[in-house]
PDB file of C-alpha atoms in Angstrom:
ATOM      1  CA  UNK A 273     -13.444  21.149 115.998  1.00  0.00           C
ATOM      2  CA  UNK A 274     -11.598  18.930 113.663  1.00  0.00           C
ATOM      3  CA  UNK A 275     -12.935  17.947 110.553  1.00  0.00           C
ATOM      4  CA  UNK A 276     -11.446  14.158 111.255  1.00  0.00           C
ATOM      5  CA  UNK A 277      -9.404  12.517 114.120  1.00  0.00           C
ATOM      6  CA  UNK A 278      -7.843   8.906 112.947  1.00  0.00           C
ATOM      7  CA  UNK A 279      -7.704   7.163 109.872  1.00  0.00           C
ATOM      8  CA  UNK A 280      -9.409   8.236 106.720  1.00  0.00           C
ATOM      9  CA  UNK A 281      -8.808   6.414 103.698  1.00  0.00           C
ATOM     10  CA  UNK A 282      -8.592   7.772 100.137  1.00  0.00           C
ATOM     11  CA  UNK A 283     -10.434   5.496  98.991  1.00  0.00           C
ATOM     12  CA  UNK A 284     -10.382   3.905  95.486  1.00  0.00           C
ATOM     13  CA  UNK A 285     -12.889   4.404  92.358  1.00  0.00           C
ATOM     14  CA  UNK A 286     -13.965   1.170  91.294  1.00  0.00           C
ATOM     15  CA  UNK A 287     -14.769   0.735  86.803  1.00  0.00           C
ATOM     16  CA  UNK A 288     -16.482  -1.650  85.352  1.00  0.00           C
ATOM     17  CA  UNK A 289     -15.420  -3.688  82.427  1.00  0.00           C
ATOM     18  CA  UNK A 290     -16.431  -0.766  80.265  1.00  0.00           C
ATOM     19  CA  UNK A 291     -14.422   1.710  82.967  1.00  0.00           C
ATOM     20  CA  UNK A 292     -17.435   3.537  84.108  1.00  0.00           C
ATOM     21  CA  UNK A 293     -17.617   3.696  87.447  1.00  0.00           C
ATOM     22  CA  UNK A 294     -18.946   1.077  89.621  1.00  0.00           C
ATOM     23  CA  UNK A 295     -21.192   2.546  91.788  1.00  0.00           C
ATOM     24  CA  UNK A 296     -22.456  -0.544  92.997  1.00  0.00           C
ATOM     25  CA  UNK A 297     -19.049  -1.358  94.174  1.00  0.00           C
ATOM     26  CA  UNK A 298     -18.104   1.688  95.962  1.00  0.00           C
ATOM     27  CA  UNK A 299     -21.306   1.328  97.757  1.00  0.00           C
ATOM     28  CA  UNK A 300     -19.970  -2.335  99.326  1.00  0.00           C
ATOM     29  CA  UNK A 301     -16.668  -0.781  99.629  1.00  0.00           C
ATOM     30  CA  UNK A 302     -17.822   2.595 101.795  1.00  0.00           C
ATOM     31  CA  UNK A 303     -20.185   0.079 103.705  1.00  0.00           C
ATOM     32  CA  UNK A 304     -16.911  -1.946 104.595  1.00  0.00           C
ATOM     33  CA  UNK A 305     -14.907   0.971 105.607  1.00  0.00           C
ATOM     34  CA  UNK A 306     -17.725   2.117 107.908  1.00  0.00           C
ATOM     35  CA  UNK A 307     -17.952  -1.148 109.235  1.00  0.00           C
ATOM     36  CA  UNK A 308     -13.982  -1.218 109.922  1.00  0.00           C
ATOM     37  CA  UNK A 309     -14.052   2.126 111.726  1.00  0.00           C
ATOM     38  CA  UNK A 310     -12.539   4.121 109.298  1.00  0.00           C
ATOM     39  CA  UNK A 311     -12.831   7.265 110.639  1.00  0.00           C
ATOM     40  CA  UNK A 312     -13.194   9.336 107.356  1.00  0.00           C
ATOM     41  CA  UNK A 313     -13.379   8.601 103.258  1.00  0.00           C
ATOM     42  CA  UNK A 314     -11.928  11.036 100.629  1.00  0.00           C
ATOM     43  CA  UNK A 315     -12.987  10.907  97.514  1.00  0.00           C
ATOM     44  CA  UNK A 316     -11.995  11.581  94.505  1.00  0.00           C
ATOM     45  CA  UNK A 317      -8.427  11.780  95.189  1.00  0.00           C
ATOM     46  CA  UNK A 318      -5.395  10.708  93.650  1.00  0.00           C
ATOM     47  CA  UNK A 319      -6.137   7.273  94.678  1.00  0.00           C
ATOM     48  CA  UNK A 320      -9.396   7.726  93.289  1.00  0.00           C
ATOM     49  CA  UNK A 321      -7.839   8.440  89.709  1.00  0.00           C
ATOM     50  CA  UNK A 322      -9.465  11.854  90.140  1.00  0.00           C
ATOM     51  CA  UNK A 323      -7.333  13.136  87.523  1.00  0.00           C
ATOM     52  CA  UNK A 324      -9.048  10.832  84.677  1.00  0.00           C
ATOM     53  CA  UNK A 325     -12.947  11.640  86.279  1.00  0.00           C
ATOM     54  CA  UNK A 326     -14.883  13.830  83.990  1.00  0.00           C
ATOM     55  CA  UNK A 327     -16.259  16.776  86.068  1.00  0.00           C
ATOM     56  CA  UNK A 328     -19.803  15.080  85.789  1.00  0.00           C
ATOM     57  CA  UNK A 329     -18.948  11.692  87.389  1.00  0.00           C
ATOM     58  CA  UNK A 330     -16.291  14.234  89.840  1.00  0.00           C
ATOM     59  CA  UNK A 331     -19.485  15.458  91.304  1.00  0.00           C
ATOM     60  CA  UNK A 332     -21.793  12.241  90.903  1.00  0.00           C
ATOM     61  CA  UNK A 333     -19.216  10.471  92.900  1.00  0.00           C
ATOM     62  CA  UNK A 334     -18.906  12.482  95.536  1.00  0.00           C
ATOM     63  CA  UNK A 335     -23.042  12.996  95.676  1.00  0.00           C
ATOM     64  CA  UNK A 336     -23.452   9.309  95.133  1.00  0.00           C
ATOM     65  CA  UNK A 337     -20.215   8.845  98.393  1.00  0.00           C
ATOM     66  CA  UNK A 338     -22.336  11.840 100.521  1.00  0.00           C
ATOM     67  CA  UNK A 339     -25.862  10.015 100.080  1.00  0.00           C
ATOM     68  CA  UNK A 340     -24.345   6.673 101.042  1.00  0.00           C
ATOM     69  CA  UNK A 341     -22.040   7.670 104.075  1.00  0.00           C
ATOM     70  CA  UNK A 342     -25.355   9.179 105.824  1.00  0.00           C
ATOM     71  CA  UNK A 343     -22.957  11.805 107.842  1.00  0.00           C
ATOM     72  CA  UNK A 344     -21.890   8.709 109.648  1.00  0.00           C
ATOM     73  CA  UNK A 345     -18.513   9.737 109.325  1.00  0.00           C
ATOM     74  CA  UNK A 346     -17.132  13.093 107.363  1.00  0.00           C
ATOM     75  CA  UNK A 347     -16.584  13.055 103.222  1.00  0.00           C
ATOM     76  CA  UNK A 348     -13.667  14.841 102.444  1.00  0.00           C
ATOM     77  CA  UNK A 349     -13.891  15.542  98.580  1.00  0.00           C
ATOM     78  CA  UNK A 350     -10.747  16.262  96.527  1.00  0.00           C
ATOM     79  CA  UNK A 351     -11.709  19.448  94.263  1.00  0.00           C
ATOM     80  CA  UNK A 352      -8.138  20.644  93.501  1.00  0.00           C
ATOM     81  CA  UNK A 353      -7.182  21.404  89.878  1.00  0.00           C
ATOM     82  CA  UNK A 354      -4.100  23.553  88.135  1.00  0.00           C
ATOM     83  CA  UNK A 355      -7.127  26.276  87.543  1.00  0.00           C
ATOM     84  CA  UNK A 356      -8.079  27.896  89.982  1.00  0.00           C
ATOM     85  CA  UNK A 357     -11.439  28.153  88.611  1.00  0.00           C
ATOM     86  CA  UNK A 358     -11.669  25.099  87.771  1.00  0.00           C
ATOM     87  CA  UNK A 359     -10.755  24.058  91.391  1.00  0.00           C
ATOM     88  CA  UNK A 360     -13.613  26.424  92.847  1.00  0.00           C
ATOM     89  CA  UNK A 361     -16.664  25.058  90.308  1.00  0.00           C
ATOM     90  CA  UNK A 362     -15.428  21.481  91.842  1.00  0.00           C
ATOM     91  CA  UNK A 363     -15.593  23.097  95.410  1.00  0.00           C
ATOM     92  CA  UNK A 364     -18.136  24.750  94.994  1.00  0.00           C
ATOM     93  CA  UNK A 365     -20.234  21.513  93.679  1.00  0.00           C
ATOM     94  CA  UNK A 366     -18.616  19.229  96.583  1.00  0.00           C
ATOM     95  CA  UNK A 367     -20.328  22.083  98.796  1.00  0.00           C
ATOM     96  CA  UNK A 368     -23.865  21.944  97.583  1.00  0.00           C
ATOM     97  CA  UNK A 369     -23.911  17.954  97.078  1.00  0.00           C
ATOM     98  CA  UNK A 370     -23.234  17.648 100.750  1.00  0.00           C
ATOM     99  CA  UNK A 371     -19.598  16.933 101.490  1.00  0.00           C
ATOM    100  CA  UNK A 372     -18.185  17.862 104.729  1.00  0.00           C
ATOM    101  CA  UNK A 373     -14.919  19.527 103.572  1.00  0.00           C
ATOM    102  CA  UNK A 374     -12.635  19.853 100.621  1.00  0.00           C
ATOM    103  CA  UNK A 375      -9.144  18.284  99.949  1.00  0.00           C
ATOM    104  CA  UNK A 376      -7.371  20.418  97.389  1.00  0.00           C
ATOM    105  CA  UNK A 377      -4.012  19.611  95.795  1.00  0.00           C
ATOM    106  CA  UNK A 378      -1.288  22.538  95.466  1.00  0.00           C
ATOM    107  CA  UNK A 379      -1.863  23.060  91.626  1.00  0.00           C
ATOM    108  CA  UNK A 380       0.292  20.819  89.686  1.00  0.00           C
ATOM    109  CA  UNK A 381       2.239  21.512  86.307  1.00  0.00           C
ATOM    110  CA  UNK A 382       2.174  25.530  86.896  1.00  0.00           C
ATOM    111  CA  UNK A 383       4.941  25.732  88.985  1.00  0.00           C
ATOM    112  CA  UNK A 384       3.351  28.562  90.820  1.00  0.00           C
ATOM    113  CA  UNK A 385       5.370  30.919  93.134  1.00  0.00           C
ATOM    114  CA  UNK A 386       4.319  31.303  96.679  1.00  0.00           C
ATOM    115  CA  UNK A 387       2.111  34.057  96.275  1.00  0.00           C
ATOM    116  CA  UNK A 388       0.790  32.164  93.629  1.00  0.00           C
ATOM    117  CA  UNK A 389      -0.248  29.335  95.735  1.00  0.00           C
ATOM    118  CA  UNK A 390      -1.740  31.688  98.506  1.00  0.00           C
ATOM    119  CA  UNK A 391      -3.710  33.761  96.193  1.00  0.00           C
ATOM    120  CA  UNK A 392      -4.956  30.084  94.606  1.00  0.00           C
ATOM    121  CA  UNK A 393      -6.204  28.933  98.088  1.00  0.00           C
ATOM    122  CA  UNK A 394      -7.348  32.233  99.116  1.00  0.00           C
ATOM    123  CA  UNK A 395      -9.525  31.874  95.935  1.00  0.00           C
ATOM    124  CA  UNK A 396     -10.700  28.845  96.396  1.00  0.00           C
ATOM    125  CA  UNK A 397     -11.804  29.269  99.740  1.00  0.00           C
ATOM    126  CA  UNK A 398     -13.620  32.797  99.645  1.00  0.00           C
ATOM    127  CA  UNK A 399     -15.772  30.854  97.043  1.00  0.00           C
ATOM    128  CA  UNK A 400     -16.843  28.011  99.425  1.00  0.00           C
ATOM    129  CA  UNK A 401     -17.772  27.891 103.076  1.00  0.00           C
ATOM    130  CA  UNK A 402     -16.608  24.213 103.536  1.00  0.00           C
ATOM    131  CA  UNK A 403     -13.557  23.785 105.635  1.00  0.00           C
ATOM    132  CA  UNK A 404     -10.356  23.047 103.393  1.00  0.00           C
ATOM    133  CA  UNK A 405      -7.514  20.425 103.904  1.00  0.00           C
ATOM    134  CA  UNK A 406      -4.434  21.375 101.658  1.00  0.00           C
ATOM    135  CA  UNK A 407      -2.378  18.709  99.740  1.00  0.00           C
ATOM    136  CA  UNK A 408       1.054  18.968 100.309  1.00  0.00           C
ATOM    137  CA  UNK A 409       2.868  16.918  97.688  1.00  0.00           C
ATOM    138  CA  UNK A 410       5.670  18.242  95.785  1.00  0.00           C
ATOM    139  CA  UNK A 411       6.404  14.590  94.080  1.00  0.00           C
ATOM    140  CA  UNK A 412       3.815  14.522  92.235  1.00  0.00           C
ATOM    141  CA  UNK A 413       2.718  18.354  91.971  1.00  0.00           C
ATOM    142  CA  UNK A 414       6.018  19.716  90.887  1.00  0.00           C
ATOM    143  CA  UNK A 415       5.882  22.525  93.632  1.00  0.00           C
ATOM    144  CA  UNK A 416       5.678  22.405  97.219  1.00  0.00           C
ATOM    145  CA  UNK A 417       4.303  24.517  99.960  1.00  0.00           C
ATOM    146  CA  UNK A 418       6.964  26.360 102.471  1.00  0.00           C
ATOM    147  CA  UNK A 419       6.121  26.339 105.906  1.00  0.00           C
ATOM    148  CA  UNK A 420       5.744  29.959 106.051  1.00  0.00           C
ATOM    149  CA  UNK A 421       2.772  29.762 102.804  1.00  0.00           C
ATOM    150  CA  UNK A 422       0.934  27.067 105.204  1.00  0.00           C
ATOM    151  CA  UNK A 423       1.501  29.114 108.029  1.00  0.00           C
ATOM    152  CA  UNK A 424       0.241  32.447 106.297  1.00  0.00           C
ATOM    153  CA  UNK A 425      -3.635  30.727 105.180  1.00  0.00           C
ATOM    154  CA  UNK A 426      -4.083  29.182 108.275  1.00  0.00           C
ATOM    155  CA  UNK A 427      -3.255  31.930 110.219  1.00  0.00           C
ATOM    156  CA  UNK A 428      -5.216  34.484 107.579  1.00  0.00           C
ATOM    157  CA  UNK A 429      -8.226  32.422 106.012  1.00  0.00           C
ATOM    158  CA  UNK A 430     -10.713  31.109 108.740  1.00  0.00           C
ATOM    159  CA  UNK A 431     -12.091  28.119 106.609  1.00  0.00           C
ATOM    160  CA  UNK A 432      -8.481  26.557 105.440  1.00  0.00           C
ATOM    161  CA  UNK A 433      -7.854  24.315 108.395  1.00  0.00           C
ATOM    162  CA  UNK A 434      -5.512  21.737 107.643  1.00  0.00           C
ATOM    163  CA  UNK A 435      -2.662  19.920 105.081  1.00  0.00           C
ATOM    164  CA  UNK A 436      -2.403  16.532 104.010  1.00  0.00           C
ATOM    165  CA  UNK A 437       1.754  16.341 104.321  1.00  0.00           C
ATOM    166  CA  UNK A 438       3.435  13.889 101.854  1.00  0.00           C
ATOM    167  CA  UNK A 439       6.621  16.041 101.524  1.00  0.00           C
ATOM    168  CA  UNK A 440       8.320  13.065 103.468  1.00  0.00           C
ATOM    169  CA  UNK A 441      10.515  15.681 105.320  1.00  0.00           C
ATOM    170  CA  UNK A 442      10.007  15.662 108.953  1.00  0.00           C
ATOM    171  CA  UNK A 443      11.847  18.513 109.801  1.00  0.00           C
ATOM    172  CA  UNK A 444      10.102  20.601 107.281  1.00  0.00           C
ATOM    173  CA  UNK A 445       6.486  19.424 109.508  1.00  0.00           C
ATOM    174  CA  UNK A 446       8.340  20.313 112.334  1.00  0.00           C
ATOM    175  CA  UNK A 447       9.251  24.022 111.355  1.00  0.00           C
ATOM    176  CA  UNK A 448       5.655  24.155 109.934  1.00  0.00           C
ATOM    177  CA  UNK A 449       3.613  23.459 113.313  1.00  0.00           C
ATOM    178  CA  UNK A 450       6.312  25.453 114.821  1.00  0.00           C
ATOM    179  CA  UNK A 451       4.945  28.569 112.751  1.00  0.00           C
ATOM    180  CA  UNK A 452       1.439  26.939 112.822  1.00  0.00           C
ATOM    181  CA  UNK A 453       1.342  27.986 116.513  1.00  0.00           C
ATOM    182  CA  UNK A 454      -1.334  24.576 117.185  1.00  0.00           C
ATOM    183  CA  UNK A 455      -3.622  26.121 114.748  1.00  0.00           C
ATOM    184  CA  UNK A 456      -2.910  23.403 111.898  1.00  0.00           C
ATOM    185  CA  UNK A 457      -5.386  20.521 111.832  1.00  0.00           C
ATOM    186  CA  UNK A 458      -2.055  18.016 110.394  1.00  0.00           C
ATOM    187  CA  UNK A 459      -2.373  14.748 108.650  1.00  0.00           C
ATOM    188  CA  UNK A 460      -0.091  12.223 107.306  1.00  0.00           C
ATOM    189  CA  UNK A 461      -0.181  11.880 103.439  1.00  0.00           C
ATOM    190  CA  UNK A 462       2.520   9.266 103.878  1.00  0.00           C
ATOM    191  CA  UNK A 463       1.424   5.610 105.391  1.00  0.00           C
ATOM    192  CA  UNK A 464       5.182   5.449 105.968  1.00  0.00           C
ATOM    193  CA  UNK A 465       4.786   8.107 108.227  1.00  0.00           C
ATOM    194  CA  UNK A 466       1.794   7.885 110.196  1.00  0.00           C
ATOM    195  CA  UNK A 467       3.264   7.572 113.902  1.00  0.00           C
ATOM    196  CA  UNK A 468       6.102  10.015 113.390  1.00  0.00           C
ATOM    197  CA  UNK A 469       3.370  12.688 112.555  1.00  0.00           C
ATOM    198  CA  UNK A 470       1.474  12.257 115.396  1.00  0.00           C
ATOM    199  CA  UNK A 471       4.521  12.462 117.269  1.00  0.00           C
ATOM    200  CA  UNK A 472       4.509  16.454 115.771  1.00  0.00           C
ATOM    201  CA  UNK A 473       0.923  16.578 116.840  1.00  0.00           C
ATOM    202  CA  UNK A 474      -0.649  15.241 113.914  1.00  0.00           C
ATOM    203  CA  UNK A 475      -4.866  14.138 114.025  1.00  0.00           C
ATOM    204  CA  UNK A 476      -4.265  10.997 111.771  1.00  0.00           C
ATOM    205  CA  UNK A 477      -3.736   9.832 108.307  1.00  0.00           C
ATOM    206  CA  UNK A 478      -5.085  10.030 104.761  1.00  0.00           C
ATOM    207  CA  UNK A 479      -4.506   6.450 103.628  1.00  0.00           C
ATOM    208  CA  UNK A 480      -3.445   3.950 101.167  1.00  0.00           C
ATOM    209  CA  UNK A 481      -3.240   0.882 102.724  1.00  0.00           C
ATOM    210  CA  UNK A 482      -6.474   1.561 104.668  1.00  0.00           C
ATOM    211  CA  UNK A 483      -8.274   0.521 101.189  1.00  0.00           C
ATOM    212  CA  UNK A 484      -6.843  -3.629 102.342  1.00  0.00           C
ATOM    213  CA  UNK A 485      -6.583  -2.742 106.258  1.00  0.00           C
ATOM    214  CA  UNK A 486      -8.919  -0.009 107.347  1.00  0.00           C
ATOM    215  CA  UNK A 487      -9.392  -1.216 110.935  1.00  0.00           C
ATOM    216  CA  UNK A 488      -5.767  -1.756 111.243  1.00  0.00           C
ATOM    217  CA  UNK A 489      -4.866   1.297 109.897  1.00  0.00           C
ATOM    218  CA  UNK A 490      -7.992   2.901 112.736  1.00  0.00           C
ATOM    219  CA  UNK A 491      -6.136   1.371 115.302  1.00  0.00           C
ATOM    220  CA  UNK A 492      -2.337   2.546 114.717  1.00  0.00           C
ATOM    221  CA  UNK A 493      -3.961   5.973 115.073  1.00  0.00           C
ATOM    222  CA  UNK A 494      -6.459   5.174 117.968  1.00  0.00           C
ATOM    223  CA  UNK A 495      -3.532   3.560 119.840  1.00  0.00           C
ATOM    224  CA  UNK A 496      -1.126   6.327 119.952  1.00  0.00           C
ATOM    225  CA  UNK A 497      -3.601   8.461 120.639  1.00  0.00           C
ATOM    226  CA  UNK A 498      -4.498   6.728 123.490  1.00  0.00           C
ATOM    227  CA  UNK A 499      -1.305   6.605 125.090  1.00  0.00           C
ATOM    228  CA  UNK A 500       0.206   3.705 123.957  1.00  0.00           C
ATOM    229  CA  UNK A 501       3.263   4.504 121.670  1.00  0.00           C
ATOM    230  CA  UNK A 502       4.622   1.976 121.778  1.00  0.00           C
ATOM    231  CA  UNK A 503       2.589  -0.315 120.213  1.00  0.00           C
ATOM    232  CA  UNK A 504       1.425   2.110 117.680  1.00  0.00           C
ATOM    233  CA  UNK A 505       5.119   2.575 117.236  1.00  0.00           C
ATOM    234  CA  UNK A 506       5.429  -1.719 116.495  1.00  0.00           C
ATOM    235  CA  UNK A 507       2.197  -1.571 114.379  1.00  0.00           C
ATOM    236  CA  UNK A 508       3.831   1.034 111.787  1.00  0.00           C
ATOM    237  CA  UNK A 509       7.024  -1.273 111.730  1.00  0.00           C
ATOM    238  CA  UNK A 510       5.028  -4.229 110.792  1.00  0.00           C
ATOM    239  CA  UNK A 511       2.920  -2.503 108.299  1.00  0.00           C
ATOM    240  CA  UNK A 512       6.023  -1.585 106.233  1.00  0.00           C
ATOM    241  CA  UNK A 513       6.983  -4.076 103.871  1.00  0.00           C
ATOM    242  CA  UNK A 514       3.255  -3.838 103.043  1.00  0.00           C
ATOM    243  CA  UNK A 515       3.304  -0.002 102.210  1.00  0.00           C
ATOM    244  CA  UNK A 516       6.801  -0.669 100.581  1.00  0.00           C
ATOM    245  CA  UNK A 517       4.720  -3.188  98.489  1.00  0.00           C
ATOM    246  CA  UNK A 518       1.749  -0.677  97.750  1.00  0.00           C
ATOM    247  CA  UNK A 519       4.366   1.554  96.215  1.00  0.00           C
ATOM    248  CA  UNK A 520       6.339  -0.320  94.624  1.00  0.00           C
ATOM    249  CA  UNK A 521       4.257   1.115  90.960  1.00  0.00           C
ATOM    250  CA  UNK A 522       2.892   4.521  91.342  1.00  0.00           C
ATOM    251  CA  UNK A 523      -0.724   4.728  92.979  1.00  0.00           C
ATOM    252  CA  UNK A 524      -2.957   3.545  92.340  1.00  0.00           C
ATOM    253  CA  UNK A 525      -1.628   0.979  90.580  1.00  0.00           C
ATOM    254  CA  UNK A 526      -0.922  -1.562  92.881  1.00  0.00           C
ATOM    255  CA  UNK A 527      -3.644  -1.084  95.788  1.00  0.00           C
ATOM    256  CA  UNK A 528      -5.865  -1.729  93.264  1.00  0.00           C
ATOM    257  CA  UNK A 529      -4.412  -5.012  92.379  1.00  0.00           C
ATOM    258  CA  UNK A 530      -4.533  -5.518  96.462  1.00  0.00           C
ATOM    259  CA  UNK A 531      -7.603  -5.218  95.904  1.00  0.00           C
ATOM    260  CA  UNK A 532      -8.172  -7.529  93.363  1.00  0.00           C
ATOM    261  CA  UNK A 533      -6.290  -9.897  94.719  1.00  0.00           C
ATOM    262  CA  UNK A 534      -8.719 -10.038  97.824  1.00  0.00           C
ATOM    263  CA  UNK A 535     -11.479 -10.655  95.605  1.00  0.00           C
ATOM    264  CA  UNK A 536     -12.870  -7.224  95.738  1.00  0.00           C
ATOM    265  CA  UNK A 537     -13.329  -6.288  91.873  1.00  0.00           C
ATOM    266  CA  UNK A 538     -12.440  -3.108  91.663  1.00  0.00           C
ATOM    267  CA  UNK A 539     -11.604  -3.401  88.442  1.00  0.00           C
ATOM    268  CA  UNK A 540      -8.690  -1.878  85.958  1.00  0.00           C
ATOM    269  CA  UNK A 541      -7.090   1.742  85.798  1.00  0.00           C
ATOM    270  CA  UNK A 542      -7.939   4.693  82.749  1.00  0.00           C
ATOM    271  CA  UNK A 543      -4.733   5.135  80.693  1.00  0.00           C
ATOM    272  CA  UNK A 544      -2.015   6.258  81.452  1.00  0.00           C
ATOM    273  CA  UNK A 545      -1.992   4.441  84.212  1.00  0.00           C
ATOM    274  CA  UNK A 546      -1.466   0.622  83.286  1.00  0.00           C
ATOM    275  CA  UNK A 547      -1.566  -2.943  85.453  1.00  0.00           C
ATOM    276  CA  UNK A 548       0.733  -3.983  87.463  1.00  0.00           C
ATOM    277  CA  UNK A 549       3.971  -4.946  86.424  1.00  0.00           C
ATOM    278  CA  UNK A 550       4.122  -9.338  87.181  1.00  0.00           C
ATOM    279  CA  UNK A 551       6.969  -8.758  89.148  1.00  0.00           C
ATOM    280  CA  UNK A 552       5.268  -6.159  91.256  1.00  0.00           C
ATOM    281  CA  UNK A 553       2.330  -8.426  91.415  1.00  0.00           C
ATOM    282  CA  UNK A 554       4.322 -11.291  93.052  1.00  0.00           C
ATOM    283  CA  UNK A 555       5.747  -8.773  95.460  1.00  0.00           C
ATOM    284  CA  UNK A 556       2.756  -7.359  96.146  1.00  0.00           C
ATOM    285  CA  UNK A 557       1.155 -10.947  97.135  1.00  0.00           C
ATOM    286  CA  UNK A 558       4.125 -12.467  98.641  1.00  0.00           C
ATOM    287  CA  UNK A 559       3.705  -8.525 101.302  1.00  0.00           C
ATOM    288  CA  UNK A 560       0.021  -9.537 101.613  1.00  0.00           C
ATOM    289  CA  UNK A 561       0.434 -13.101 102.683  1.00  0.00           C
ATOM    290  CA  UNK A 562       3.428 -12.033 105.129  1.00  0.00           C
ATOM    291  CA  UNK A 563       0.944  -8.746 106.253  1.00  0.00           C
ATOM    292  CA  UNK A 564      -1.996 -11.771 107.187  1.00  0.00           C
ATOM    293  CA  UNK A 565      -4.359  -9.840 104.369  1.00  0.00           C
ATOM    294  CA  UNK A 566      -4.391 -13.417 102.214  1.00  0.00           C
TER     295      UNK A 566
END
């Protein structure tokens, strides 16, 4: 069974003034996603400005995400790392807090081979008996995962189940649920993206944009799934200029001044990552007012 069908969104991690996190804000924030129909929240991911997250508030967020969510829908927490064993402790601590599976990131700045990256997953996951969703994104990772390395774990490692794709390159998802043989639980890393993947039998979508339009985000997903492609096909077109907007700065840079803007006080970003540019910020809102979001 899949660990998700729909939309899950990888959700923010709201600071304070002092940036500690806000746990009182990602409590109202879950509680609106739930109430929107997301159908899954990730945390701890990129969007989640896991890579600034001490180990500590790694695992206290994800506990604190796990007690809230009540196994009303899954929690999907991101434990990758460039160490492997670094990437298992995290896994390993998702596991016994309570999350439901583990997204883990191809391992960034090591520019590992192939057999690198299997032996790093096959790690990982003989350490942990939650199900694991790869991250497949070479843009930011600096290496990327060939069809036939994807092909090889799923095929060879019963608890790594699925990829997050943000490669961009349909014809490289394509060759890879060709080799997959339908055993590849697939979901769109790219909000761009979202109906073309489940055109190559994707589930859903890890999102962005579901942090300012979860139940929109639900439905593109819920619509082509139930038959009607077409419309799912004119709700991706409409959402564009908004995603365009979303990345116009790296993330998570401007959906958290989305989120701002719609009076959610989420609060700044931990260095490097810096506010959004004015000019971006005027795009953003002019995409927001156009999208109906304010």
């Amino acid at each position: 069974m899949a660990i998700f069908k729909g939309a899950g969104v990888a959700i923010v991690t709201p600071f304070k003034k002092d940036l500690s996190i806000n746990y009182e804000k990602l409590d109202a924030l879950l509680t609106e996603q739930i109430d929107q129909g997301t159908d899954a929240i990730i945390i701890c991911g990129t969007t989640g400005e896991s890579a600034t997250l001490t180990e500590t508030e790694h695992t206290n967020a994800i506990r604190f995400t796990v007690e809230r969510v009540k196994k009303r829908i899954p929690v999907i927490a991101g434990t990758g790392s460039n160490c492997t064993a670094t990437a298992i402790r995290l896994s390993k601590e998702a596991e016994e807090v309570g999350a439901d599976a583990a997204l883990v990131v191809t391992p960034y700045y090591n520019k590992a081979t192939q057999n690198g990256l299997i032996n790093h997953f096959e790690s990982i996951a003989a350490n942990i008996k939650l199900p694991i969703i790869m991250y497949n994104i070479p843009g930011r990772t600096g290496i990327g995962m060939a069809a036939h390395t994807i092909a090889h774990l799923i095929k060879h490692v019963d608890n790594i189940v699925g990829v997050k794709e943000s490669t961009g390159d349909i014809g490289f998802v394509a060759r890879t649920m060709n080799l997959c043989d339908g055993k590849l639980e697939l979901y769109s890393g790219n909000d761009d993206q979202i109906v073309p993947l489940l055109s190559l039998g994707g589930l859903g979508v890890i999102s962005v944009i579901s942090n300012i339009a979860p139940k929109y985000t639900h439905d593109i997903v819920s619509t082509y799934h139930a038959g009607d492609t077409k419309t799912a096909c004119q709700m991706q077109l409409k959402a564009m200029p908004m995603i365009d907007a979303l990345f116009c700065e790296v993330n998570p840079i401007p959906v958290k001044a989305a989120m701002n803007l719609l009076g959610k006080e989420v609060g700044s970003l931990r260095n490097p990552l810096t506010e959004i540019e004015p000019q971006h910020l005027q795009l953003l809102r002019k995409a927001m007012e156009d999208f109906g979001i304010l």
